[in-house]
mmCIF file of C-alpha atoms in Angstrom:
data_model
loop_
_atom_site.group_PDB
_atom_site.id
_atom_site.type_symbol
_atom_site.label_atom_id
_atom_site.label_comp_id
_atom_site.label_asym_id
_atom_site.label_seq_id
_atom_site.Cartn_x
_atom_site.Cartn_y
_atom_site.Cartn_z
ATOM 1 C CA SER A 10 -19.481 -0.949 10.297
ATOM 2 C CA SER A 11 -21.768 -1.747 7.300
ATOM 3 C CA ASP A 12 -20.101 1.147 5.249
ATOM 4 C CA LYS A 13 -16.478 -0.301 5.727
ATOM 5 C CA VAL A 14 -17.672 -3.906 4.828
ATOM 6 C CA LYS A 15 -18.960 -2.509 1.806
ATOM 7 C CA ALA A 16 -16.049 -0.564 0.854
ATOM 8 C CA LEU A 17 -13.803 -3.563 1.336
ATOM 9 C CA GLN A 18 -15.904 -5.509 -0.734
ATOM 10 C CA GLU A 19 -15.884 -3.105 -3.675
ATOM 11 C CA PHE A 20 -11.855 -3.102 -3.174
ATOM 12 C CA ASP A 21 -11.861 -6.512 -3.487
ATOM 13 C CA LYS A 22 -13.618 -6.525 -6.615
ATOM 14 C CA ALA A 23 -11.340 -3.831 -8.266
ATOM 15 C CA ALA A 24 -8.517 -5.753 -6.760
ATOM 16 C CA GLY A 25 -9.705 -8.804 -8.875
ATOM 17 C CA LEU A 26 -9.789 -7.242 -12.085
ATOM 18 C CA LEU A 27 -6.269 -5.703 -11.854
ATOM 19 C CA THR A 28 -3.544 -6.968 -14.324
ATOM 20 C CA ASP A 29 0.242 -6.328 -14.814
ATOM 21 C CA SER A 30 -0.615 -3.717 -17.201
ATOM 22 C CA SER A 31 -2.872 -1.839 -14.840
ATOM 23 C CA PRO A 32 -2.375 1.889 -14.702
ATOM 24 C CA VAL A 33 -0.336 2.929 -11.717
ATOM 25 C CA ASN A 34 -3.345 5.119 -10.280
ATOM 26 C CA HIS A 35 -5.711 2.317 -10.183
ATOM 27 C CA TYR A 36 -2.941 0.429 -8.060
ATOM 28 C CA SER A 37 -2.457 3.586 -6.224
ATOM 29 C CA GLU A 38 -6.346 3.912 -5.567
ATOM 30 C CA LEU A 39 -6.529 0.373 -4.072
ATOM 31 C CA ALA A 40 -3.324 0.682 -1.910
ATOM 32 C CA SER A 41 -4.626 4.072 -0.452
ATOM 33 C CA GLY A 42 -8.215 2.859 0.040
ATOM 34 C CA TYR A 43 -7.076 -0.127 2.024
ATOM 35 C CA SER A 44 -4.796 2.063 4.209
ATOM 36 C CA ASP A 45 -7.765 4.590 4.795
ATOM 37 C CA LEU A 46 -9.752 1.795 5.795
ATOM 38 C CA GLY A 47 -7.050 0.394 8.367
ATOM 39 C CA GLU A 48 -6.320 -2.800 6.000
ATOM 40 C CA TYR A 49 -2.726 -2.500 5.925
ATOM 41 C CA GLU A 50 -1.971 -5.977 4.959
ATOM 42 C CA LYS A 51 -4.198 -5.493 1.915
ATOM 43 C CA ALA A 52 -2.700 -2.058 1.237
ATOM 44 C CA ILE A 53 1.219 -3.306 1.329
ATOM 45 C CA PRO A 54 1.048 -5.440 -2.347
ATOM 46 C CA PHE A 55 -0.382 -2.507 -3.872
ATOM 47 C CA PHE A 56 2.348 -0.237 -2.360
ATOM 48 C CA GLN A 57 5.323 -2.825 -3.294
ATOM 49 C CA LYS A 58 3.937 -2.613 -7.047
ATOM 50 C CA ILE A 59 3.999 1.047 -7.313
ATOM 51 C CA ALA A 60 6.722 1.981 -4.745
ATOM 52 C CA ASP A 61 10.141 3.059 -6.272
ATOM 53 C CA LEU A 62 12.480 2.479 -3.077
ATOM 54 C CA THR A 63 15.205 4.780 -4.824
ATOM 55 C CA VAL A 64 12.731 7.581 -3.929
ATOM 56 C CA TYR A 65 11.020 8.995 -1.247
ATOM 57 C CA ASN A 66 7.371 9.762 -2.359
ATOM 58 C CA ASP A 67 3.656 9.177 -1.484
ATOM 59 C CA PHE A 68 4.143 5.627 -2.710
ATOM 60 C CA THR A 69 7.115 4.668 -0.484
ATOM 61 C CA ARG A 70 5.783 6.625 2.132
ATOM 62 C CA GLY A 71 2.683 4.227 2.240
ATOM 63 C CA LEU A 72 4.610 1.356 1.780
ATOM 64 C CA ILE A 73 6.483 2.317 5.115
ATOM 65 C CA TYR A 74 3.579 3.526 7.038
ATOM 66 C CA ALA A 75 1.353 0.215 6.005
ATOM 67 C CA THR A 76 3.985 -2.033 6.742
ATOM 68 C CA TYR A 77 4.709 -0.422 10.236
ATOM 69 C CA GLN A 78 1.126 -0.484 11.106
ATOM 70 C CA SER A 79 0.682 -3.945 9.925
ATOM 71 C CA GLY A 80 3.261 -5.048 12.901
ATOM 72 C CA GLU A 81 6.200 -5.214 10.918
ATOM 73 C CA LEU A 82 8.435 -2.853 12.494
ATOM 74 C CA ASP A 83 12.014 -4.344 11.095
ATOM 75 C CA LYS A 84 10.759 -4.445 7.757
ATOM 76 C CA ALA A 85 9.263 -1.000 8.113
ATOM 77 C CA LEU A 86 12.610 0.411 9.308
ATOM 78 C CA GLU A 87 14.819 -1.884 6.989
ATOM 79 C CA LEU A 88 12.555 -0.064 3.783
ATOM 80 C CA ALA A 89 13.000 3.417 4.723
ATOM 81 C CA GLU A 90 16.845 2.633 5.726
ATOM 82 C CA ARG A 91 16.947 1.262 2.051
ATOM 83 C CA ILE A 92 15.265 4.551 0.546
ATOM 84 C CA TYR A 93 17.037 6.940 2.891
ATOM 85 C CA THR A 94 20.682 5.851 2.208
ATOM 86 C CA LYS A 95 20.338 5.923 -1.645
#
């Protein structure tokens, strides 16, 4: 839909403005936004930036889910096992 296209354009613009010193919530908003739109491949790098693989929380859950939804089942399982065996 045109709303999804517009949203993706805005997310892409915002993503281009991020720097290594950008606040975690900026990465979180983009990760969640891309996931909500079904753009899991685009969400993964943002989840990777903020996920702490030593704890299970919204960020690690989002990373696992986006990885799974993008078709990388083995990678999603590997991530889950790394988190749950800590």
